[in-house]
mmCIF file of C-alpha atoms and ligand atoms in Angstrom:
data_model
loop_
_atom_site.group_PDB
_atom_site.id
_atom_site.type_symbol
_atom_site.label_atom_id
_atom_site.label_comp_id
_atom_site.label_asym_id
_atom_site.label_seq_id
_atom_site.Cartn_x
_atom_site.Cartn_y
_atom_site.Cartn_z
ATOM 1 C CA MET A 10 119.387 99.635 78.954
ATOM 2 C CA LYS A 11 121.794 97.555 81.465
ATOM 3 C CA THR A 12 119.202 97.600 83.906
ATOM 4 C CA GLU A 13 116.467 96.700 81.561
ATOM 5 C CA VAL A 14 118.645 93.694 80.194
ATOM 6 C CA LEU A 15 119.157 92.704 83.775
ATOM 7 C CA ARG A 16 115.433 93.090 84.550
ATOM 8 C CA TYR A 17 114.382 90.681 81.593
ATOM 9 C CA LEU A 18 116.883 88.098 82.292
ATOM 10 C CA LYS A 19 115.913 87.901 86.063
ATOM 11 C CA GLU A 20 111.845 87.840 84.958
ATOM 12 C CA ALA A 21 112.844 85.193 82.269
ATOM 13 C CA ASP A 22 111.973 81.673 83.055
ATOM 14 C CA GLY A 23 115.051 79.934 82.088
ATOM 15 C CA TYR A 24 116.835 81.279 78.644
ATOM 16 C CA LEU A 25 115.898 84.223 77.275
ATOM 17 C CA SER A 26 116.887 84.227 73.222
ATOM 18 C CA GLY A 27 119.385 87.118 71.962
ATOM 19 C CA GLN A 28 116.548 87.881 69.313
ATOM 20 C CA GLU A 29 113.688 88.349 71.786
ATOM 21 C CA LEU A 30 116.158 90.831 73.971
ATOM 22 C CA CYS A 31 116.998 92.857 70.650
ATOM 23 C CA GLU A 32 113.091 93.147 69.854
ATOM 24 C CA ARG A 33 112.065 94.118 73.555
ATOM 25 C CA LEU A 34 114.835 96.707 73.515
ATOM 26 C CA GLY A 35 114.921 97.759 69.861
ATOM 27 C CA VAL A 36 118.579 97.434 69.319
ATOM 28 C CA SER A 37 121.018 95.185 67.577
ATOM 29 C CA ARG A 38 122.019 91.859 68.578
ATOM 30 C CA THR A 39 125.917 93.562 69.099
ATOM 31 C CA ALA A 40 124.254 96.104 71.341
ATOM 32 C CA VAL A 41 122.859 93.401 73.424
ATOM 33 C CA TRP A 42 126.134 91.247 73.617
ATOM 34 C CA LYS A 43 128.067 94.237 74.613
ATOM 35 C CA VAL A 44 125.527 94.843 77.525
ATOM 36 C CA ILE A 45 126.008 91.192 78.607
ATOM 37 C CA ARG A 46 129.767 91.641 78.377
ATOM 38 C CA GLN A 47 129.284 94.670 80.918
ATOM 39 C CA LEU A 48 127.264 92.545 83.354
ATOM 40 C CA THR A 49 129.616 89.921 83.670
ATOM 41 C CA GLY A 50 132.389 92.215 84.032
ATOM 42 C CA GLU A 51 130.175 93.499 87.038
ATOM 43 C CA GLY A 52 130.432 90.012 88.502
ATOM 44 C CA TYR A 53 127.151 88.654 86.991
ATOM 45 C CA GLU A 54 127.264 84.851 86.104
ATOM 46 C CA ILE A 55 125.589 84.867 82.718
ATOM 47 C CA GLU A 56 125.223 81.584 80.619
ATOM 48 C CA ALA A 57 125.169 82.273 76.793
ATOM 49 C CA VAL A 58 124.052 79.014 74.680
ATOM 50 C CA ARG A 59 123.941 78.788 71.045
ATOM 51 C CA ASN A 60 120.024 78.596 69.678
ATOM 52 C CA ARG A 61 118.916 79.371 73.442
ATOM 53 C CA GLY A 62 119.957 82.474 74.392
ATOM 54 C CA TYR A 63 121.298 83.673 77.835
ATOM 55 C CA ARG A 64 120.092 82.791 81.372
ATOM 56 C CA LEU A 65 121.175 84.494 84.835
ATOM 57 C CA GLY A 66 123.107 82.232 87.020
ATOM 58 C CA GLY A 67 122.633 82.458 90.913
ATOM 59 C CA SER A 68 124.732 85.057 92.419
ATOM 60 C CA ASP A 69 124.280 85.547 96.326
ATOM 61 C CA ASP A 70 124.791 89.156 97.259
ATOM 62 C CA VAL A 71 125.636 91.193 94.004
ATOM 63 C CA PHE A 72 125.665 94.811 95.301
ATOM 64 C CA GLN A 73 125.875 97.812 92.893
ATOM 65 C CA GLN A 74 123.888 100.292 90.995
ATOM 66 C CA THR A 75 122.600 98.229 87.941
ATOM 67 C CA GLU A 76 121.390 95.399 90.346
ATOM 68 C CA LEU A 77 120.018 97.728 92.799
ATOM 69 C CA GLN A 78 118.094 99.487 89.967
ATOM 70 C CA SER A 79 116.669 96.651 88.471
ATOM 71 C CA VAL A 80 114.987 95.743 91.864
ATOM 72 C CA ILE A 81 114.006 98.807 93.177
ATOM 73 C CA ARG A 82 109.776 99.317 92.619
ATOM 74 C CA THR A 83 109.233 102.288 94.530
ATOM 75 C CA LYS A 84 107.476 105.601 93.117
ATOM 76 C CA THR A 85 109.885 108.067 94.264
ATOM 77 C CA VAL A 86 112.695 107.062 96.975
ATOM 78 C CA GLY A 87 115.364 105.701 95.152
ATOM 79 C CA GLN A 88 114.565 106.818 91.772
ATOM 80 C CA ASN A 89 117.512 109.427 91.887
ATOM 81 C CA LEU A 90 120.089 106.839 92.896
ATOM 82 C CA VAL A 91 123.786 107.374 93.844
ATOM 83 C CA PHE A 92 125.770 104.246 94.158
ATOM 84 C CA LEU A 93 129.323 104.929 95.420
ATOM 85 C CA GLU A 94 132.219 102.711 95.562
ATOM 86 C CA GLU A 95 133.835 104.679 98.709
ATOM 87 C CA VAL A 96 132.656 107.877 100.366
ATOM 88 C CA ASP A 97 133.772 109.520 103.688
ATOM 89 C CA SER A 98 129.951 109.639 105.065
ATOM 90 C CA THR A 99 126.605 108.728 102.847
ATOM 91 C CA ASN A 100 125.312 111.510 104.945
ATOM 92 C CA ASN A 101 127.541 114.056 104.263
ATOM 93 C CA ARG A 102 127.489 113.262 100.622
ATOM 94 C CA ALA A 103 123.618 113.606 100.620
ATOM 95 C CA LYS A 104 123.689 116.810 102.243
ATOM 96 C CA GLN A 105 125.877 118.080 99.693
ATOM 97 C CA LEU A 106 123.522 116.643 97.147
ATOM 98 C CA ALA A 107 120.563 118.418 98.718
ATOM 99 C CA GLU A 108 122.526 121.988 98.705
ATOM 100 C CA ALA A 109 123.024 121.487 95.088
ATOM 101 C CA GLY A 110 119.264 121.006 94.634
ATOM 102 C CA ALA A 111 118.985 116.981 94.444
ATOM 103 C CA PRO A 112 115.503 116.001 94.406
ATOM 104 C CA ASP A 113 113.180 114.691 97.278
ATOM 105 C CA GLY A 114 113.808 110.747 97.338
ATOM 106 C CA THR A 115 117.195 110.748 96.615
ATOM 107 C CA LEU A 116 119.043 107.463 97.946
ATOM 108 C CA VAL A 117 122.941 107.751 98.631
ATOM 109 C CA ILE A 118 124.451 104.428 99.090
ATOM 110 C CA ALA A 119 128.151 103.446 99.324
ATOM 111 C CA ARG A 120 129.496 99.989 99.486
ATOM 112 C CA GLN A 121 132.198 101.631 102.006
ATOM 113 C CA GLN A 122 132.504 104.576 104.167
ATOM 114 C CA SER A 123 135.936 105.789 105.349
ATOM 115 C CA ALA A 124 134.231 107.958 108.171
ATOM 116 C CA GLY A 125 130.834 106.734 108.801
ATOM 117 C CA LYS A 126 129.201 108.869 111.417
ATOM 118 C CA GLY A 127 127.414 107.540 114.265
ATOM 119 C CA ARG A 128 125.331 109.376 117.002
ATOM 120 C CA ARG A 129 126.850 111.896 119.547
ATOM 121 C CA GLY A 130 130.097 112.061 117.328
ATOM 122 C CA LYS A 131 130.760 108.447 117.320
ATOM 123 C CA THR A 132 132.276 106.702 114.438
ATOM 124 C CA TRP A 133 130.454 104.261 112.655
ATOM 125 C CA GLU A 134 132.595 100.957 111.351
ATOM 126 C CA SER A 135 131.598 100.741 107.539
ATOM 127 C CA PRO A 136 133.867 98.203 106.247
ATOM 128 C CA ALA A 137 133.243 97.225 101.947
ATOM 129 C CA ALA A 138 132.298 93.679 102.782
ATOM 130 C CA GLY A 139 128.586 93.150 103.833
ATOM 131 C CA GLY A 140 126.767 96.393 104.928
ATOM 132 C CA ILE A 141 124.224 98.597 103.633
ATOM 133 C CA TRP A 142 125.449 102.222 104.253
ATOM 134 C CA MET A 143 122.622 104.502 102.762
ATOM 135 C CA SER A 144 121.440 107.889 103.402
ATOM 136 C CA LEU A 145 118.044 109.222 102.111
ATOM 137 C CA LEU A 146 117.309 112.595 101.271
ATOM 138 C CA LEU A 147 113.883 114.106 101.797
ATOM 139 C CA ARG A 148 111.962 117.223 101.204
ATOM 140 C CA PRO A 149 109.062 116.813 103.611
ATOM 141 C CA ALA A 150 106.478 119.771 103.834
ATOM 142 C CA ILE A 151 106.414 119.222 107.713
ATOM 143 C CA THR A 152 107.163 121.585 110.495
ATOM 144 C CA PRO A 153 110.902 120.867 111.909
ATOM 145 C CA ASP A 154 109.279 119.836 115.190
ATOM 146 C CA ARG A 155 107.900 116.760 113.466
ATOM 147 C CA ALA A 156 111.569 115.871 111.893
ATOM 148 C CA SER A 157 112.293 113.414 114.790
ATOM 149 C CA MET A 158 109.308 111.002 114.000
ATOM 150 C CA LEU A 159 111.054 110.340 110.703
ATOM 151 C CA THR A 160 113.784 108.172 112.579
ATOM 152 C CA LEU A 161 111.022 106.300 114.173
ATOM 153 C CA VAL A 162 109.323 105.874 110.551
ATOM 154 C CA ALA A 163 112.588 104.495 109.375
ATOM 155 C CA ALA A 164 113.295 102.083 111.899
ATOM 156 C CA LEU A 165 109.748 100.704 111.087
ATOM 157 C CA ALA A 166 110.569 100.482 107.583
ATOM 158 C CA VAL A 167 114.089 98.621 108.150
ATOM 159 C CA ALA A 168 112.364 95.951 110.349
ATOM 160 C CA GLU A 169 109.678 95.145 107.853
ATOM 161 C CA GLY A 170 112.050 94.927 104.982
ATOM 162 C CA ILE A 171 114.331 92.646 106.859
ATOM 163 C CA GLU A 172 111.195 90.709 107.941
ATOM 164 C CA ASN A 173 110.062 90.325 104.490
ATOM 165 C CA THR A 174 113.413 89.918 102.734
ATOM 166 C CA CYS A 175 114.947 87.492 105.358
ATOM 167 C CA GLY A 176 112.439 86.075 107.465
ATOM 168 C CA LEU A 177 114.031 87.872 110.691
ATOM 169 C CA SER A 178 112.014 89.518 113.501
ATOM 170 C CA ALA A 179 114.533 92.622 113.967
ATOM 171 C CA LEU A 180 112.932 94.471 117.081
ATOM 172 C CA ILE A 181 113.229 98.448 117.283
ATOM 173 C CA LYS A 182 114.987 99.873 120.172
ATOM 174 C CA TRP A 183 113.579 103.416 120.438
ATOM 175 C CA PRO A 184 114.408 105.633 118.991
ATOM 176 C CA ASN A 185 117.145 104.832 116.588
ATOM 177 C CA ASP A 186 118.306 101.282 116.800
ATOM 178 C CA LEU A 187 117.427 97.869 115.550
ATOM 179 C CA VAL A 188 118.392 94.836 117.391
ATOM 180 C CA LEU A 189 118.394 90.884 116.633
ATOM 181 C CA ASN A 190 118.853 88.657 119.642
ATOM 182 C CA LYS A 191 119.580 91.589 121.876
ATOM 183 C CA LYS A 192 122.410 92.984 119.801
ATOM 184 C CA LYS A 193 122.370 95.889 117.572
ATOM 185 C CA ILE A 194 122.215 95.492 114.001
ATOM 186 C CA CYS A 195 121.083 98.862 112.444
ATOM 187 C CA GLY A 196 121.776 102.178 113.641
ATOM 188 C CA ILE A 197 120.084 105.478 111.984
ATOM 189 C CA LEU A 198 121.481 109.093 112.329
ATOM 190 C CA THR A 199 119.211 111.616 111.207
ATOM 191 C CA GLU A 200 120.223 115.297 110.242
ATOM 192 C CA MET A 201 117.880 118.358 109.244
ATOM 193 C CA SER A 202 118.881 121.627 107.787
ATOM 194 C CA ALA A 203 116.005 124.080 108.492
ATOM 195 C CA GLU A 204 114.679 127.464 109.389
ATOM 196 C CA ILE A 205 112.763 128.116 112.198
ATOM 197 C CA ASP A 206 109.565 127.254 110.607
ATOM 198 C CA CYS A 207 110.398 125.155 107.746
ATOM 199 C CA ILE A 208 112.511 122.411 106.431
ATOM 200 C CA ASN A 209 114.813 122.741 103.848
ATOM 201 C CA HIS A 210 115.792 118.901 103.932
ATOM 202 C CA VAL A 211 116.141 115.887 106.081
ATOM 203 C CA VAL A 212 118.859 113.265 105.546
ATOM 204 C CA ILE A 213 118.111 109.610 107.355
ATOM 205 C CA GLY A 214 121.210 107.997 107.459
ATOM 206 C CA ILE A 215 120.648 103.883 107.894
ATOM 207 C CA GLY A 216 123.744 101.659 108.455
ATOM 208 C CA ILE A 217 122.786 97.935 108.554
ATOM 209 C CA ASN A 218 125.362 94.942 109.340
ATOM 210 C CA VAL A 219 123.859 92.433 106.837
ATOM 211 C CA ASN A 220 126.743 90.140 105.924
ATOM 212 C CA ILE A 221 129.532 91.394 108.278
ATOM 213 C CA LYS A 222 131.524 88.289 109.465
ATOM 214 C CA GLU A 223 133.709 89.797 111.883
ATOM 215 C CA LEU A 224 133.194 92.764 113.940
ATOM 216 C CA PRO A 225 135.872 94.553 115.819
ATOM 217 C CA ASP A 226 136.488 93.318 119.470
ATOM 218 C CA GLU A 227 135.138 96.313 120.987
ATOM 219 C CA LEU A 228 131.735 95.781 119.162
ATOM 220 C CA LYS A 229 131.470 92.126 119.535
ATOM 221 C CA GLY A 230 129.256 92.210 122.879
ATOM 222 C CA VAL A 231 127.129 94.977 121.941
ATOM 223 C CA ALA A 232 126.667 94.650 118.091
ATOM 224 C CA THR A 233 126.235 91.649 115.719
ATOM 225 C CA SER A 234 125.124 91.160 111.979
ATOM 226 C CA LEU A 235 122.325 89.092 110.214
ATOM 227 C CA TYR A 236 125.025 86.771 109.271
ATOM 228 C CA LEU A 237 126.779 86.278 112.241
ATOM 229 C CA GLU A 238 122.949 85.708 113.834
ATOM 230 C CA THR A 239 121.997 83.060 111.212
ATOM 231 C CA GLY A 240 125.158 81.815 109.356
ATOM 232 C CA LYS A 241 123.601 83.011 106.066
ATOM 233 C CA THR A 242 124.110 85.553 103.446
ATOM 234 C CA PHE A 243 121.278 87.852 102.352
ATOM 235 C CA PRO A 244 121.128 89.580 99.108
ATOM 236 C CA ARG A 245 121.601 93.361 100.094
ATOM 237 C CA SER A 246 120.079 94.595 96.741
ATOM 238 C CA LEU A 247 116.871 92.837 97.357
ATOM 239 C CA LEU A 248 117.200 93.884 101.022
ATOM 240 C CA THR A 249 117.627 97.396 100.264
ATOM 241 C CA ALA A 250 114.463 97.466 97.658
ATOM 242 C CA ALA A 251 112.446 96.098 100.326
ATOM 243 C CA ILE A 252 113.179 98.756 103.147
ATOM 244 C CA LEU A 253 112.707 101.252 100.370
ATOM 245 C CA GLN A 254 109.170 99.838 99.345
ATOM 246 C CA ALA A 255 108.413 99.573 103.189
ATOM 247 C CA TRP A 256 109.558 103.218 103.723
ATOM 248 C CA GLU A 257 107.102 104.725 100.990
ATOM 249 C CA THR A 258 104.339 102.911 102.353
ATOM 250 C CA CYS A 259 105.188 104.158 106.165
ATOM 251 C CA TYR A 260 106.009 107.616 104.898
ATOM 252 C CA GLU A 261 102.684 107.908 102.874
ATOM 253 C CA LEU A 262 100.750 107.104 105.809
ATOM 254 C CA PHE A 263 102.991 109.587 108.021
ATOM 255 C CA LEU A 264 102.708 112.479 105.680
ATOM 256 C CA GLN A 265 98.569 111.797 105.782
ATOM 257 C CA THR A 266 98.241 112.739 109.370
ATOM 258 C CA MET A 267 102.042 113.973 109.871
ATOM 259 C CA ASP A 268 102.314 112.168 112.987
ATOM 260 C CA LEU A 269 102.444 108.050 113.879
ATOM 261 C CA SER A 270 99.028 107.427 114.574
ATOM 262 C CA ALA A 271 98.734 105.145 111.519
ATOM 263 C CA LEU A 272 101.778 103.125 112.190
ATOM 264 C CA LEU A 273 101.453 103.035 116.217
ATOM 265 C CA GLU A 274 100.178 99.431 116.461
ATOM 266 C CA ARG A 275 102.932 97.980 113.949
ATOM 267 C CA TYR A 276 105.526 100.350 115.915
ATOM 268 C CA HIS A 277 104.485 98.697 119.312
ATOM 269 C CA GLN A 278 104.723 95.261 118.112
ATOM 270 C CA LEU A 279 108.328 95.702 117.123
ATOM 271 C CA LEU A 280 109.374 97.794 120.100
ATOM 272 C CA VAL A 281 111.883 95.837 122.295
ATOM 273 C CA ASN A 282 111.581 98.103 125.320
ATOM 274 C CA ARG A 283 107.950 97.755 125.694
ATOM 275 C CA ASP A 284 107.194 96.772 128.950
ATOM 276 C CA LYS A 285 110.682 96.471 129.898
ATOM 277 C CA GLU A 286 112.685 98.210 132.558
ATOM 278 C CA VAL A 287 114.726 101.361 131.322
ATOM 279 C CA ARG A 288 117.150 103.677 132.910
ATOM 280 C CA VAL A 289 116.162 107.055 131.170
ATOM 281 C CA LEU A 290 119.554 109.259 131.509
ATOM 282 C CA ALA A 291 117.864 112.747 131.568
ATOM 283 C CA PRO A 292 120.012 115.883 131.980
ATOM 284 C CA GLY A 293 118.683 116.518 135.148
ATOM 285 C CA GLY A 294 119.354 113.173 136.529
ATOM 286 C CA ALA A 295 118.830 109.642 135.614
ATOM 287 C CA TYR A 296 115.643 107.623 136.858
ATOM 288 C CA ASP A 297 114.178 104.357 136.585
ATOM 289 C CA GLY A 298 110.732 102.944 134.854
ATOM 290 C CA ILE A 299 108.933 100.829 132.430
ATOM 291 C CA ALA A 300 108.646 102.008 129.024
ATOM 292 C CA ARG A 301 104.924 101.365 127.986
ATOM 293 C CA GLY A 302 104.856 102.405 123.958
ATOM 294 C CA VAL A 303 105.299 105.686 122.038
ATOM 295 C CA THR A 304 102.969 108.634 121.619
ATOM 296 C CA ALA A 305 101.688 109.633 118.158
ATOM 297 C CA THR A 306 104.601 112.090 118.028
ATOM 298 C CA GLY A 307 107.142 109.645 118.884
ATOM 299 C CA GLU A 308 108.107 110.086 122.654
ATOM 300 C CA LEU A 309 108.744 107.274 124.739
ATOM 301 C CA LEU A 310 105.974 106.542 127.335
ATOM 302 C CA VAL A 311 107.766 105.641 130.631
ATOM 303 C CA GLU A 312 106.014 104.636 133.853
ATOM 304 C CA LYS A 313 108.179 105.773 136.592
ATOM 305 C CA THR A 314 108.454 103.925 139.877
ATOM 306 C CA ASP A 315 105.827 106.107 141.424
ATOM 307 C CA GLY A 316 103.282 105.086 138.828
ATOM 308 C CA THR A 317 103.321 108.540 137.347
ATOM 309 C CA MET A 318 103.827 108.501 133.297
ATOM 310 C CA THR A 319 106.286 110.758 131.510
ATOM 311 C CA GLU A 320 106.997 111.493 127.865
ATOM 312 C CA VAL A 321 110.546 111.302 127.306
ATOM 313 C CA LEU A 322 112.046 113.126 124.139
ATOM 314 C CA SER A 323 114.505 111.566 121.834
ATOM 315 C CA GLY A 324 116.779 114.440 121.437
ATOM 316 C CA GLU A 325 117.507 115.151 125.117
ATOM 317 C CA VAL A 326 117.840 111.702 126.664
ATOM 318 C CA SER A 327 119.476 108.305 126.001
ATOM 319 C CA VAL A 328 117.357 105.077 127.180
ATOM 320 C CA ARG A 329 119.304 101.909 128.126
ATOM 321 C CA GLY A 330 117.990 98.546 129.050
ATOM 322 C CA ILE A 331 118.875 98.274 132.651
ATOM 323 C CA TYR A 332 120.327 94.427 132.207
ATOM 324 C CA ASP A 333 121.667 94.369 128.850
ATOM 325 C CA TYR A 334 121.880 96.273 125.613
ATOM 326 C CA ALA A 335 118.364 96.214 124.633
HETATM 327 C C1 BTN B 778 124.288 105.203 115.164
HETATM 328 O O1 BTN B 778 123.818 104.081 115.663
HETATM 329 O O2 BTN B 778 124.918 105.641 115.862
HETATM 330 C C2 BTN B 778 123.840 105.741 113.892
HETATM 331 C C3 BTN B 778 124.579 105.219 113.100
HETATM 332 C C4 BTN B 778 124.207 105.745 111.543
HETATM 333 C C5 BTN B 778 125.002 104.989 110.429
HETATM 334 C C6 BTN B 778 124.659 105.257 108.903
HETATM 335 S S1 BTN B 778 125.683 104.452 107.859
HETATM 336 C C7 BTN B 778 124.853 105.412 106.645
HETATM 337 C C8 BTN B 778 124.915 106.810 107.091
HETATM 338 N N1 BTN B 778 126.085 107.819 107.147
HETATM 339 C C9 BTN B 778 126.701 107.831 108.049
HETATM 340 O O3 BTN B 778 127.841 108.455 108.138
HETATM 341 N N2 BTN B 778 126.176 107.450 109.089
HETATM 342 C C10 BTN B 778 124.852 106.715 108.519
#
């Protein structure tokens, strides 16, 4: 009922009378009042005026379960929402929930991670104030060799969500990162449990530095946050909901073809590496080239200095710009 009250208050143009709320919800005035008290306890500013009713005050970045549920507009993803105050890693929790039978589309999100995981065994800084640390549990009917494309779909959804909510053009650094002004603002860690020919589940972990005001010294040169780049605070609930909505659209397109063909045009517009020099750190030795785009199955197309084109797989190399981070 809390979610519904919050949604009605948000949709109301000004005050919403207690009577109206009671009728819509089919409950007593006391029950409505109790819910209003719970919401104010969670940090919402709600004005209560005799003979007029209730009105929601502006709160910049309320980030918790009720708020999120009231703004999520998807069919599947995030409908089963697990919001945690603190967890070691949302990816770990999502994997545990997957083993216990949690449904496709479950979203695990935490205010803080005590052992956030980055790629290649690195740790991921996940302070309580200002980040979105979330993991999406999927059970896609695709073969395991196609799963790495999901990271690219997620990157596209994050870029679209940031554009739609914050009006900022974050770009994708293939395959796992998003950058703003050439510094990293988002990292994606995709993990999978599979048999030889079928997927049990995939967990897509997404970490976004949204309203973080200070980064550790060692990250300052390479990472940033939306706040640090703009001086503005952004509502994490709305941003999360926008990312989920973009995800759902992109994922449906992906599932229709089981590849990225329907998403490639948009992906290329957002690809920071496109037509830039890159150094490919392949297991057999590093080489330089120009990134020309990605294939429909997600490999990076790199034109070598001798003019030949190679397809770089995300799993086996890391690609860095030669002159700067992106
Ligand atoms: C990287 O760039 O190395 C990937 C970072 C992924 C971080 C996110 S935060 C939410 C999810 N839970 C984790 O432990 N890691 C991912």
